[in-house]
mmCIF file with all atom_site columns, C-alpha atoms and ligand atoms in Angstrom:
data_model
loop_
_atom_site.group_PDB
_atom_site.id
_atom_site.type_symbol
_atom_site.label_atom_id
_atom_site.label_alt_id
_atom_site.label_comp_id
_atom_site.label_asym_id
_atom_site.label_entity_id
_atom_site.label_seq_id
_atom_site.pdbx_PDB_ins_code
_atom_site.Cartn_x
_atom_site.Cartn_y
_atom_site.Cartn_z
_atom_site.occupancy
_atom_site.B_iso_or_equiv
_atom_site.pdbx_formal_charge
_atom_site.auth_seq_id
_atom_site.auth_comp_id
_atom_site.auth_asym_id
_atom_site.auth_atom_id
_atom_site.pdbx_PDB_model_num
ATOM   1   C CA . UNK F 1 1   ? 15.125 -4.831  -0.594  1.00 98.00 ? 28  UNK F CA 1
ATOM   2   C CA . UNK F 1 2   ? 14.185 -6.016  -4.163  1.00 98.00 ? 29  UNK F CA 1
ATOM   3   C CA . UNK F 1 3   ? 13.642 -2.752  -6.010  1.00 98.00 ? 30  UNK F CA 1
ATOM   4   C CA . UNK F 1 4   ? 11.019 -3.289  -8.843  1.00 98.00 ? 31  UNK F CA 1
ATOM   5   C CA . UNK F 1 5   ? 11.458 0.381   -10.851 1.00 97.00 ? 32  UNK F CA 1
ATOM   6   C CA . UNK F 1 6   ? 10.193 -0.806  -14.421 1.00 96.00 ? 33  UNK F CA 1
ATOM   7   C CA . UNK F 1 7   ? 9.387  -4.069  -13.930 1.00 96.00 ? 34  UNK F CA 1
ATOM   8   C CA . UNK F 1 8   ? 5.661  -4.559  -13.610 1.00 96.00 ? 35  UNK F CA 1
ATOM   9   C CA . UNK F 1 9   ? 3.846  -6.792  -11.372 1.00 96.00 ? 36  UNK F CA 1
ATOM   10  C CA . UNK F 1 10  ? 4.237  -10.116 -13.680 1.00 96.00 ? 37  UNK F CA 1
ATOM   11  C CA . UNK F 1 11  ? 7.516  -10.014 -13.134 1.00 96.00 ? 38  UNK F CA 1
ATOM   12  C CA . UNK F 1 12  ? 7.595  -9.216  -9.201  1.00 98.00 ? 39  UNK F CA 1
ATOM   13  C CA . UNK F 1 13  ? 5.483  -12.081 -8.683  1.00 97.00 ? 40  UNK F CA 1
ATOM   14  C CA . UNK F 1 14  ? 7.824  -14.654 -8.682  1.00 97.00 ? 41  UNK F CA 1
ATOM   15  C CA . UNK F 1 15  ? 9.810  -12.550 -6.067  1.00 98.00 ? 42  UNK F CA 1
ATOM   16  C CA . UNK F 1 16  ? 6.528  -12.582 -3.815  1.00 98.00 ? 43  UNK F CA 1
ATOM   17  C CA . UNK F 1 17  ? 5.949  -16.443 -4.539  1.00 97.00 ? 44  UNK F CA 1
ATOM   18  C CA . UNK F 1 18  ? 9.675  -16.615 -3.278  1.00 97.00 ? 45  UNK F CA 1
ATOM   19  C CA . UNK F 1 19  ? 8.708  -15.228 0.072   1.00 98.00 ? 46  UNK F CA 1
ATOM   20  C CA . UNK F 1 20  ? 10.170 -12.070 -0.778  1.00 98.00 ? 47  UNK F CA 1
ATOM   21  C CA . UNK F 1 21  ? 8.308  -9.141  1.437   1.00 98.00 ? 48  UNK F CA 1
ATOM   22  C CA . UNK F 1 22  ? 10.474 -5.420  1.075   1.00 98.00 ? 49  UNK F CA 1
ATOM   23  C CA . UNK F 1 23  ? 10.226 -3.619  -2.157  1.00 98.00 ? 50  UNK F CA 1
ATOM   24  C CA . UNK F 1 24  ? 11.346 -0.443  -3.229  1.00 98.00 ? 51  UNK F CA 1
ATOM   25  C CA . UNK F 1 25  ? 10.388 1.706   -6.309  1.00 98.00 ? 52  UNK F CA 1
ATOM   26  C CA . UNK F 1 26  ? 12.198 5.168   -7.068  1.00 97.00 ? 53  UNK F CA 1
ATOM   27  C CA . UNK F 1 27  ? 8.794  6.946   -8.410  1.00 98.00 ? 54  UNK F CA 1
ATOM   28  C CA . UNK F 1 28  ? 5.807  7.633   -6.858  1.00 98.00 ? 55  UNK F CA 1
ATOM   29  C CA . UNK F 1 29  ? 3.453  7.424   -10.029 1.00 98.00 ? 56  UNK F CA 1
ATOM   30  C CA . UNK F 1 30  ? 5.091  4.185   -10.936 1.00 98.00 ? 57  UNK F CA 1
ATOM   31  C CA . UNK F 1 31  ? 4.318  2.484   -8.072  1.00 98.00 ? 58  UNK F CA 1
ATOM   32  C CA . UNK F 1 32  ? 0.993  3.252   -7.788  1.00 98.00 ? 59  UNK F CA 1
ATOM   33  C CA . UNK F 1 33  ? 0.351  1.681   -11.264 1.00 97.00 ? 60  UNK F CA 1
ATOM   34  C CA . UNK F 1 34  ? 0.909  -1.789  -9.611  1.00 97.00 ? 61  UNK F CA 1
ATOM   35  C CA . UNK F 1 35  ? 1.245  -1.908  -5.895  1.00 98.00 ? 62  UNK F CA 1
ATOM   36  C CA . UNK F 1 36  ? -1.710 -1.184  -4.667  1.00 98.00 ? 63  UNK F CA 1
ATOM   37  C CA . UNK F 1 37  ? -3.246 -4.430  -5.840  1.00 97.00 ? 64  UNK F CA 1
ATOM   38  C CA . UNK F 1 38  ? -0.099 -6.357  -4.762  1.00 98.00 ? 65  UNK F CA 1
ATOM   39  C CA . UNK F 1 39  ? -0.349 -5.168  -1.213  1.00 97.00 ? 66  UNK F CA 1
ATOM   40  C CA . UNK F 1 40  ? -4.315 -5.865  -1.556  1.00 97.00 ? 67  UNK F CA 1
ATOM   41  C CA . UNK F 1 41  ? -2.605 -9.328  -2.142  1.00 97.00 ? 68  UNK F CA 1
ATOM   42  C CA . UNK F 1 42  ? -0.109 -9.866  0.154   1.00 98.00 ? 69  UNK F CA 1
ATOM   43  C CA . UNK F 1 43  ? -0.878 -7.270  3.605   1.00 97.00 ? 70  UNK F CA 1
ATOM   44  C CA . UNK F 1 44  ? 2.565  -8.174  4.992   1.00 98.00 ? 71  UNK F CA 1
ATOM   45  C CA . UNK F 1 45  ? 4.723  -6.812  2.124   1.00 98.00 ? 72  UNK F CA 1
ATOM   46  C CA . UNK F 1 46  ? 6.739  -3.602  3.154   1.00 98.00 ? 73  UNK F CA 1
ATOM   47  C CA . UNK F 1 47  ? 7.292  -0.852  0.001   1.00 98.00 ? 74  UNK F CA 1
ATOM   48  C CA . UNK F 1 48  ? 10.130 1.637   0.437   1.00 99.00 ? 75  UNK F CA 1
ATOM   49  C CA . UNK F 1 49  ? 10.708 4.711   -1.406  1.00 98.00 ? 76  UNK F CA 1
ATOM   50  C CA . UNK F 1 50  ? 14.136 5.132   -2.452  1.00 98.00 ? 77  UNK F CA 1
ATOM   51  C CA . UNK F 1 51  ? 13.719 7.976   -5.133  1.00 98.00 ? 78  UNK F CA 1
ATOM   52  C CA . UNK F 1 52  ? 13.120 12.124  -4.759  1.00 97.00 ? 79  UNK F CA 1
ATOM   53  C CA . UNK F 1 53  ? 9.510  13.541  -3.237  1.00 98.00 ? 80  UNK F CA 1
ATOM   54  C CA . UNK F 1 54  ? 8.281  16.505  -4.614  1.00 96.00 ? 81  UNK F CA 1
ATOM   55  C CA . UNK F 1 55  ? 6.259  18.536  -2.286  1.00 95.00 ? 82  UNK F CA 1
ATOM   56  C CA . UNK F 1 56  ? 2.960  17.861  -4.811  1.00 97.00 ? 83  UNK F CA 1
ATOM   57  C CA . UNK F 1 57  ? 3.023  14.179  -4.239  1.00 98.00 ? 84  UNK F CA 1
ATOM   58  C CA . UNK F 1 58  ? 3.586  14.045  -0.394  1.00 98.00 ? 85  UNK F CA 1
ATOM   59  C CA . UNK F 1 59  ? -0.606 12.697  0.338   1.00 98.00 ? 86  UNK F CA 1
ATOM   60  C CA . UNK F 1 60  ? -0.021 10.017  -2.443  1.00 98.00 ? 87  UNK F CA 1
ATOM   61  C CA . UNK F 1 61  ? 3.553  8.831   -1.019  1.00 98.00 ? 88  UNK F CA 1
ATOM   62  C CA . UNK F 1 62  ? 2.281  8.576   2.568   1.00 98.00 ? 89  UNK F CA 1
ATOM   63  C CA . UNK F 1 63  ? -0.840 6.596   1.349   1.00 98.00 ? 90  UNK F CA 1
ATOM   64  C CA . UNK F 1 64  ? 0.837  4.082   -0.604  1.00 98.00 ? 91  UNK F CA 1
ATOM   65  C CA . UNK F 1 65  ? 4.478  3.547   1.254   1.00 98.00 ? 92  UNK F CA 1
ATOM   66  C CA . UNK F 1 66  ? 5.851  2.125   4.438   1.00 98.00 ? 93  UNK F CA 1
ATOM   67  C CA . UNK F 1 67  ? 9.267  3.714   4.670   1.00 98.00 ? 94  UNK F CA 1
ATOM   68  C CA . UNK F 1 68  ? 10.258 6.783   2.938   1.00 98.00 ? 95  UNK F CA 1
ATOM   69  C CA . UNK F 1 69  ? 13.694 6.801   2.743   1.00 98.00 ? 96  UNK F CA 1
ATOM   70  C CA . UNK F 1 70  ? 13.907 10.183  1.163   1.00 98.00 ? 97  UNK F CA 1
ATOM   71  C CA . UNK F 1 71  ? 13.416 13.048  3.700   1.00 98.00 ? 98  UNK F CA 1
ATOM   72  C CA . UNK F 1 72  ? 16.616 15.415  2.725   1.00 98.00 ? 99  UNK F CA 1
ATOM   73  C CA . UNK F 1 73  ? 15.047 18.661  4.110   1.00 98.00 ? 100 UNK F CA 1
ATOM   74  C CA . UNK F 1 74  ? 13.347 20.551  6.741   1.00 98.00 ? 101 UNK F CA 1
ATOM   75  C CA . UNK F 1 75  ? 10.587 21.587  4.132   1.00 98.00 ? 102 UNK F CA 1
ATOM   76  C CA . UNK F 1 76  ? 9.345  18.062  3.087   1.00 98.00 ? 103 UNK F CA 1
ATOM   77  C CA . UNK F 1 77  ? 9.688  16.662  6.527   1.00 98.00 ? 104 UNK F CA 1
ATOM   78  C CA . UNK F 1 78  ? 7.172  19.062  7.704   1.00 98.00 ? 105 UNK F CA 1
ATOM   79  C CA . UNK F 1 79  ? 5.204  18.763  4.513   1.00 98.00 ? 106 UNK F CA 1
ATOM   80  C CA . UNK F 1 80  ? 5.296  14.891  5.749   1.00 98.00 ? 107 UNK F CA 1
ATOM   81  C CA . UNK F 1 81  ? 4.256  15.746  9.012   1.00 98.00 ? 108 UNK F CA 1
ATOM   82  C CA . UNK F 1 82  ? 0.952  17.273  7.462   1.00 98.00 ? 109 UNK F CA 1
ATOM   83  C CA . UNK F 1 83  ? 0.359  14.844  5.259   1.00 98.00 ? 110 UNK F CA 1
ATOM   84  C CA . UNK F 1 84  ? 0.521  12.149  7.698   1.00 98.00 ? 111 UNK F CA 1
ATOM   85  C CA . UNK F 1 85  ? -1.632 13.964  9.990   1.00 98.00 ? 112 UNK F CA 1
ATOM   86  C CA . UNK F 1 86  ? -4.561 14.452  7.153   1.00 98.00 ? 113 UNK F CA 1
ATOM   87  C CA . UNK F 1 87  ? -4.045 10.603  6.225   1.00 98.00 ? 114 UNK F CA 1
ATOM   88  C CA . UNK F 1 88  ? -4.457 9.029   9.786   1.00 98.00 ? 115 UNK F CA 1
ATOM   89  C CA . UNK F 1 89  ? -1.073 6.905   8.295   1.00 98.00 ? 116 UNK F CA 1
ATOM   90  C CA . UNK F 1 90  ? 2.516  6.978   9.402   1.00 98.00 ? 117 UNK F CA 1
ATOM   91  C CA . UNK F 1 91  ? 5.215  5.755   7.077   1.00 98.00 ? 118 UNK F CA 1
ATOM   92  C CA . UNK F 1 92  ? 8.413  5.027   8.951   1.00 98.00 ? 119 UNK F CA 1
ATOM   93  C CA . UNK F 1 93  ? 10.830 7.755   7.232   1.00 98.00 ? 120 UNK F CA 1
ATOM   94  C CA . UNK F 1 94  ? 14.693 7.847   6.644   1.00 98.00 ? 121 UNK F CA 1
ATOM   95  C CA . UNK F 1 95  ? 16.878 10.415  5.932   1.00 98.00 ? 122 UNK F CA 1
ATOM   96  C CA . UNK F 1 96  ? 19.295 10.620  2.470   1.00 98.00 ? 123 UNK F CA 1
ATOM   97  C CA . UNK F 1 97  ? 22.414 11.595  2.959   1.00 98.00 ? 124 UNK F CA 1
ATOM   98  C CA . UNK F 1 98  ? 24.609 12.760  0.182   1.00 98.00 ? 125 UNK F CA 1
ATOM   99  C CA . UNK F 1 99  ? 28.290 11.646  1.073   1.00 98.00 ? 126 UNK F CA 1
ATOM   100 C CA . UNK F 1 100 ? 29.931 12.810  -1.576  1.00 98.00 ? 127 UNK F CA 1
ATOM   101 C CA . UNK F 1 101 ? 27.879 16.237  -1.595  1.00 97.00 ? 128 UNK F CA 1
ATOM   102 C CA . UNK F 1 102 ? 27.305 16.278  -5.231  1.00 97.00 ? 129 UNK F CA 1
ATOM   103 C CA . UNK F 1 103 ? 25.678 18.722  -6.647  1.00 94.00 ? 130 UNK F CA 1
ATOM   104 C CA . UNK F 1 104 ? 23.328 16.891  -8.805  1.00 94.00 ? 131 UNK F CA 1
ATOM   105 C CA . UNK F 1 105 ? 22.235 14.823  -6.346  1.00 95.00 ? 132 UNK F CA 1
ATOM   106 C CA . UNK F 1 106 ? 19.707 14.467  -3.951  1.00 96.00 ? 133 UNK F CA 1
ATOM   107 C CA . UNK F 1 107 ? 20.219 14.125  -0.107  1.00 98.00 ? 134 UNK F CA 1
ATOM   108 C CA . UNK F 1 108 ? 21.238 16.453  3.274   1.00 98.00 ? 135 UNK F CA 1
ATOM   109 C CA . UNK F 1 109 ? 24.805 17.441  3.463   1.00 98.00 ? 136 UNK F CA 1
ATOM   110 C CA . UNK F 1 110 ? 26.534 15.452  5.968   1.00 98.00 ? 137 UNK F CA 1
ATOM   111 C CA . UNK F 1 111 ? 27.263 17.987  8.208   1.00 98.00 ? 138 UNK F CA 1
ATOM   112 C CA . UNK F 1 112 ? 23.309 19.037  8.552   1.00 98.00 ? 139 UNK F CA 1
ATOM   113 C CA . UNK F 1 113 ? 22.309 15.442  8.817   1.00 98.00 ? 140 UNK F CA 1
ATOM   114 C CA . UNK F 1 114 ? 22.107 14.832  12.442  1.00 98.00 ? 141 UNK F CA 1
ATOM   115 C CA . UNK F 1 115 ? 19.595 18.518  12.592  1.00 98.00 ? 142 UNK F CA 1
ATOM   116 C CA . UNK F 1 116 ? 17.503 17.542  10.331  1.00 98.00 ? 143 UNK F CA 1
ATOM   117 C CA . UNK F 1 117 ? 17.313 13.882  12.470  1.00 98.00 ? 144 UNK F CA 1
ATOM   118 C CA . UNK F 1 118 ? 16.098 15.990  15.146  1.00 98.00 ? 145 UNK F CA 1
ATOM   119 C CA . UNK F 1 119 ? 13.604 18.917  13.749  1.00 98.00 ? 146 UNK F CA 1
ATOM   120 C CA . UNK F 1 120 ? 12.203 15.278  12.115  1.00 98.00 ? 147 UNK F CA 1
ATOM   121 C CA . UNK F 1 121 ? 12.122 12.908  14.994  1.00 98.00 ? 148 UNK F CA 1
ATOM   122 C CA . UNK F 1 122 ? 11.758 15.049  17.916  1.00 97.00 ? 149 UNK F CA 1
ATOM   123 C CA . UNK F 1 123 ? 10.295 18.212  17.065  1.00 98.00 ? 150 UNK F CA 1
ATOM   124 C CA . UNK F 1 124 ? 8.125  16.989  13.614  1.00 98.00 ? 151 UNK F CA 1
ATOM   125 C CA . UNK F 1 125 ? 7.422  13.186  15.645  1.00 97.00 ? 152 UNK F CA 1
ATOM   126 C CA . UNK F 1 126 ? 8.190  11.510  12.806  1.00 98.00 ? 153 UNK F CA 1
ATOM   127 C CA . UNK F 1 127 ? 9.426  7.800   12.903  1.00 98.00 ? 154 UNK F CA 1
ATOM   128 C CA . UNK F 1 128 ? 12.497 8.184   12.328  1.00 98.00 ? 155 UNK F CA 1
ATOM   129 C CA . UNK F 1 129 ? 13.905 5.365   11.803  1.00 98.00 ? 156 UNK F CA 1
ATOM   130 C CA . UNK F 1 130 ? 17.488 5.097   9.341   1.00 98.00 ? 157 UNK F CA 1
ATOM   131 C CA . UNK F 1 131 ? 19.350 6.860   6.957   1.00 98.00 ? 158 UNK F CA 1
ATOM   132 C CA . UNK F 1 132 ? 20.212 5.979   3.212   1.00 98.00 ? 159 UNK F CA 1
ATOM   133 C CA . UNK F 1 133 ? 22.881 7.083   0.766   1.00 98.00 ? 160 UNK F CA 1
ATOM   134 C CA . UNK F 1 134 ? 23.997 6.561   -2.556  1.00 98.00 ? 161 UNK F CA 1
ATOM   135 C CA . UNK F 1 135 ? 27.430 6.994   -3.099  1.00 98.00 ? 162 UNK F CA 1
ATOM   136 C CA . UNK F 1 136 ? 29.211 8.958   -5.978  1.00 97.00 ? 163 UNK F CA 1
ATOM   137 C CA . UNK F 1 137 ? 29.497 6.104   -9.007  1.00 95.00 ? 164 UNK F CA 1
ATOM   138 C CA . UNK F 1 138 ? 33.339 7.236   -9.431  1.00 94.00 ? 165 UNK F CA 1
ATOM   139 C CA . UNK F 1 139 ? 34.379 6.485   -6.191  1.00 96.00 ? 166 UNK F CA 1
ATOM   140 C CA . UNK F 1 140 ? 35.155 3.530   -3.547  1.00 96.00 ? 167 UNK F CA 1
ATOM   141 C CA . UNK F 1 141 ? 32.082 3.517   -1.710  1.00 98.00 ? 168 UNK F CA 1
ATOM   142 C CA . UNK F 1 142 ? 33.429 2.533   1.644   1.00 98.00 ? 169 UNK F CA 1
ATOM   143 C CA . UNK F 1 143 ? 34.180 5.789   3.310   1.00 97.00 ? 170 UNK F CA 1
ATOM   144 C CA . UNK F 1 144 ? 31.007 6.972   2.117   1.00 98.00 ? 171 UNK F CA 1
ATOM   145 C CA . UNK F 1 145 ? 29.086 3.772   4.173   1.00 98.00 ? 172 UNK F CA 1
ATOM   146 C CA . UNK F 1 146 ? 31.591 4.557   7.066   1.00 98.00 ? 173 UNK F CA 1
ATOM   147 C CA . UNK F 1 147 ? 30.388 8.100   7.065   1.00 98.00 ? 174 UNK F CA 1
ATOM   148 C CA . UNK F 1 148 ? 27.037 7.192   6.920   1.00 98.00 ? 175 UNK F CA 1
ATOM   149 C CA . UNK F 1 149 ? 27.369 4.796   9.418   1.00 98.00 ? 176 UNK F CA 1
ATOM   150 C CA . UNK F 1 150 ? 28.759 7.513   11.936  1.00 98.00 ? 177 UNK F CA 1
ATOM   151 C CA . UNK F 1 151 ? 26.050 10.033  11.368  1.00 98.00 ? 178 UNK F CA 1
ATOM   152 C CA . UNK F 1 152 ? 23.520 7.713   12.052  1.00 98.00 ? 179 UNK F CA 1
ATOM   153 C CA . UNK F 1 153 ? 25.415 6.302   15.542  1.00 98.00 ? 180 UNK F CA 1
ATOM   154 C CA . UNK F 1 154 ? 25.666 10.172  16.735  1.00 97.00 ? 181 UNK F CA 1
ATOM   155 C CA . UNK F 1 155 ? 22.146 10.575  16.144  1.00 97.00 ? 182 UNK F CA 1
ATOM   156 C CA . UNK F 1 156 ? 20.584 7.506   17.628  1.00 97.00 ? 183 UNK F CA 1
ATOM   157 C CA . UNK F 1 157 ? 19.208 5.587   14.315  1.00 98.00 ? 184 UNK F CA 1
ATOM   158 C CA . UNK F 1 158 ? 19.070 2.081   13.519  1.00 97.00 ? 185 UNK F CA 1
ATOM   159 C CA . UNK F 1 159 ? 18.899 1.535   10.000  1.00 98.00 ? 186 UNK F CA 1
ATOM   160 C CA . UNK F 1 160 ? 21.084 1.836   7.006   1.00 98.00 ? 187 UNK F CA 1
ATOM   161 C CA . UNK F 1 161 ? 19.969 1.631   3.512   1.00 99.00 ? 188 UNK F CA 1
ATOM   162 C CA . UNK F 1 162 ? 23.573 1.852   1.591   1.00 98.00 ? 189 UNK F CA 1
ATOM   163 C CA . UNK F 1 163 ? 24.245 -0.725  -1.391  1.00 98.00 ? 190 UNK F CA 1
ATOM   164 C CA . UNK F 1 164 ? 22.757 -1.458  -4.281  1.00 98.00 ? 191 UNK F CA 1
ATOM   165 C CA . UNK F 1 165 ? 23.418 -4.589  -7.348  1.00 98.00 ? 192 UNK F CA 1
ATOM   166 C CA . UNK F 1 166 ? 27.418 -3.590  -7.634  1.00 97.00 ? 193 UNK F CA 1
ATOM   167 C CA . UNK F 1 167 ? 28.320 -2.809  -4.242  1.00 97.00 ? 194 UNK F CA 1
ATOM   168 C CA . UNK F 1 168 ? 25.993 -4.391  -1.807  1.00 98.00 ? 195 UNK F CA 1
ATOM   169 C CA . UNK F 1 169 ? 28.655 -6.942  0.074   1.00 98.00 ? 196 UNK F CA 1
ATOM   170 C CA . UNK F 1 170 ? 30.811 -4.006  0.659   1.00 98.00 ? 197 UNK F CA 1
ATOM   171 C CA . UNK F 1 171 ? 27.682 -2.108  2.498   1.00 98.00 ? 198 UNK F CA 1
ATOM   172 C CA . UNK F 1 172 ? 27.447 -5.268  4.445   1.00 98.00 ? 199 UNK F CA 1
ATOM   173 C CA . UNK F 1 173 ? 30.542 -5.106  5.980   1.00 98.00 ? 200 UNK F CA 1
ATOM   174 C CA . UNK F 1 174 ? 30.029 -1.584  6.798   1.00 98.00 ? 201 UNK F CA 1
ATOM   175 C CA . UNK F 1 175 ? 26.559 -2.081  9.085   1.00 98.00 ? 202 UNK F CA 1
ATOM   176 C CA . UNK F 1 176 ? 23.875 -1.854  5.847   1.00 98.00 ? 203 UNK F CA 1
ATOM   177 C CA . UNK F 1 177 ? 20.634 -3.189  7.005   1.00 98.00 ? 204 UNK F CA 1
ATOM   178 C CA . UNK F 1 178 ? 18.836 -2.666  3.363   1.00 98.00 ? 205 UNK F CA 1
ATOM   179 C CA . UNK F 1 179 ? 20.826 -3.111  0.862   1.00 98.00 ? 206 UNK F CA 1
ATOM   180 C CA . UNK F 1 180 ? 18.630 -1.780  -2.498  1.00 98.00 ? 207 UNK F CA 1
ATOM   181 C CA . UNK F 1 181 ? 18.809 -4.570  -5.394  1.00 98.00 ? 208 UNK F CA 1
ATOM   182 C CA . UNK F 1 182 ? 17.378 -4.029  -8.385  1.00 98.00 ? 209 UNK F CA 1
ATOM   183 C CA . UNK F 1 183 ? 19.638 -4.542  -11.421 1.00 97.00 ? 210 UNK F CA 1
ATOM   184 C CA . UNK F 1 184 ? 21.298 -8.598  -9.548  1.00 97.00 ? 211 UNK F CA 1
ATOM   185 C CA . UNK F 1 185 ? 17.990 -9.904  -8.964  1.00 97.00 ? 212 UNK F CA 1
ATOM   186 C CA . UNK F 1 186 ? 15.518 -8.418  -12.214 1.00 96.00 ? 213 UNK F CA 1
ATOM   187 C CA . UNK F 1 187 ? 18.449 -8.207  -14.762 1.00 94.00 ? 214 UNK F CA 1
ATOM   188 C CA . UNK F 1 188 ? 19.359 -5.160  -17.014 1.00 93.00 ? 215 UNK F CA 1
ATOM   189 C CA . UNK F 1 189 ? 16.303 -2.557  -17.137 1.00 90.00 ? 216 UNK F CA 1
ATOM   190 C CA . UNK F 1 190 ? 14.901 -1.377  -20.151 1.00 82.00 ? 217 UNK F CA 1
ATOM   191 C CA . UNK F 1 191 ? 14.420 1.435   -20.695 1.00 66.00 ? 218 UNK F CA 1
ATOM   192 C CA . UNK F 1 192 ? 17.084 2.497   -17.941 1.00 56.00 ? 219 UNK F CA 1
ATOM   193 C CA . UNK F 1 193 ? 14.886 4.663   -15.035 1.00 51.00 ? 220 UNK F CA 1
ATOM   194 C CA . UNK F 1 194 ? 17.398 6.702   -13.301 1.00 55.00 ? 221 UNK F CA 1
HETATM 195 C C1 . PLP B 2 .   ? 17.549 1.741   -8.977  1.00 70.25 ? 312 PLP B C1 1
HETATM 196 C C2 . PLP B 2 .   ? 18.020 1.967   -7.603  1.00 70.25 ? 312 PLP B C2 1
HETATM 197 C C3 . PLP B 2 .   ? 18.678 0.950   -6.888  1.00 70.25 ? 312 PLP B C3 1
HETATM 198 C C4 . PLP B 2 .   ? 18.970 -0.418  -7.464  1.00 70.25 ? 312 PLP B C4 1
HETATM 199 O O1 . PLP B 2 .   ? 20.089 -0.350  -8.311  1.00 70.25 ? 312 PLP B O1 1
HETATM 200 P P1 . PLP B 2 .   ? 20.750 -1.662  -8.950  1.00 70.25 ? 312 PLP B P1 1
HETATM 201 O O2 . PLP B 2 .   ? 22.104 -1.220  -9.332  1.00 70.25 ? 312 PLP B O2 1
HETATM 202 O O3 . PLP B 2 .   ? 19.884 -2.034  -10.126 1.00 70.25 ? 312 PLP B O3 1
HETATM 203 O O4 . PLP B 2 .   ? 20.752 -2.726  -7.922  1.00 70.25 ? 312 PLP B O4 1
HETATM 204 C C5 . PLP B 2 .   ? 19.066 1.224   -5.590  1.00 70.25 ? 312 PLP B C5 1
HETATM 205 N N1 . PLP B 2 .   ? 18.842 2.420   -5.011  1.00 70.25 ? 312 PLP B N1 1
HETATM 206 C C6 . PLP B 2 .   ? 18.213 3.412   -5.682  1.00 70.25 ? 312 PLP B C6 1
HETATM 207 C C7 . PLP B 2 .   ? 17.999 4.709   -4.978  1.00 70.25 ? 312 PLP B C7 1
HETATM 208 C C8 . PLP B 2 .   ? 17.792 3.228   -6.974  1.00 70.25 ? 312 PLP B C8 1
HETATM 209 O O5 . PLP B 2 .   ? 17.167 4.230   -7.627  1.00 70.25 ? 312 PLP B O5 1
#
């Protein structure tokens, strides 16, 4: 997944002309500046969200995205449910994980993960269909894509979105099937969005 958080469409075109077709953007305001006409453009591309979903901007997200890769609780899967259900549209969702249970950060704990795979999937019938985690910056990242890995084989999910510019090969090894590249493929962003 190329993620294209403040880099507007000039520069994502070349990515496109490459054959390029999953894109990711962190904010939900951002990428309705420029993907709508991109996807006008080219019908087959596939745009992730990879940052937090407020409750207020659940309609716009479920308009505009394929996969929301952001579901960490029982409130905004239901709020997803709704939404979807209003739009007539049904964005594949994952849910984040957070591995290292930080407390700044976003994501279920690992230990509520697989319930919260259910209430969405089988009680909410929502497509279900990975989890995603980003891993604490001061650690190795491997246990944390091993864990991840293991809560998404008890639960019955496919996908894993784990890796990102600096540790992408190691996600690899570990079962990733996104891994989120932003900084390896657009260079350095300024100004710096999350
Ligand atoms: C920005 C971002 C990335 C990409 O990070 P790079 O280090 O630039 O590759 C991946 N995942 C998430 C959730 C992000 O916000």
């Amino acid at each position: 997944m190329a993620v294209t958080k403040t880099h507007d469409a000039a520069s994502i075109r070349p990515v496109l002309a490459a054959g390029h077709r999953v894109f990711g953007e962190n904010r939900v305001q951002e990428a309705e500046e420029k993907w709508p006409a991109l996807k006008q453009e080219f019908p087959d591309l596939r745009l992730h969200l990879i940052g937090p979903l407020q409750r207020n901007k659940v309609r716009r997200a479920v308009r505009l995205f394929d996969v929301i890769e952001t579901v960490d609780r029982a409130e905004l899967a239901q709020a997803l449910s709704a939404a979807m259900a209003q739009e007539g549209r049904r964005p594949e969702v994952f849910v984040q994980v957070n591995t290292g249970e930080e407390m700044q950060k976003a994501g279920i704990a690992p230990t509520e993960a697989a319930a919260l795979v259910r209430l969405a999937r089988d009680e909410l019938g929502l497509a279900v269909r990975g989890l995603m985690c980003i891993p604490p910056v001061d650690e190795p990242p491997g246990l944390h894509f091993a864990l991840l890995r293991e809560i998404a084989r008890r639960s019955g999910v496919l996908h894993l979105s784990m890796g990102m510019s600096d540790d992408y090969a190691e996600a690899i090894r570990f079962g990733a099937t996104f891994v989120r590249i932003g900084t390896a493929i657009f260079g350095e962003r300024t100004p710096p969005a999350d």
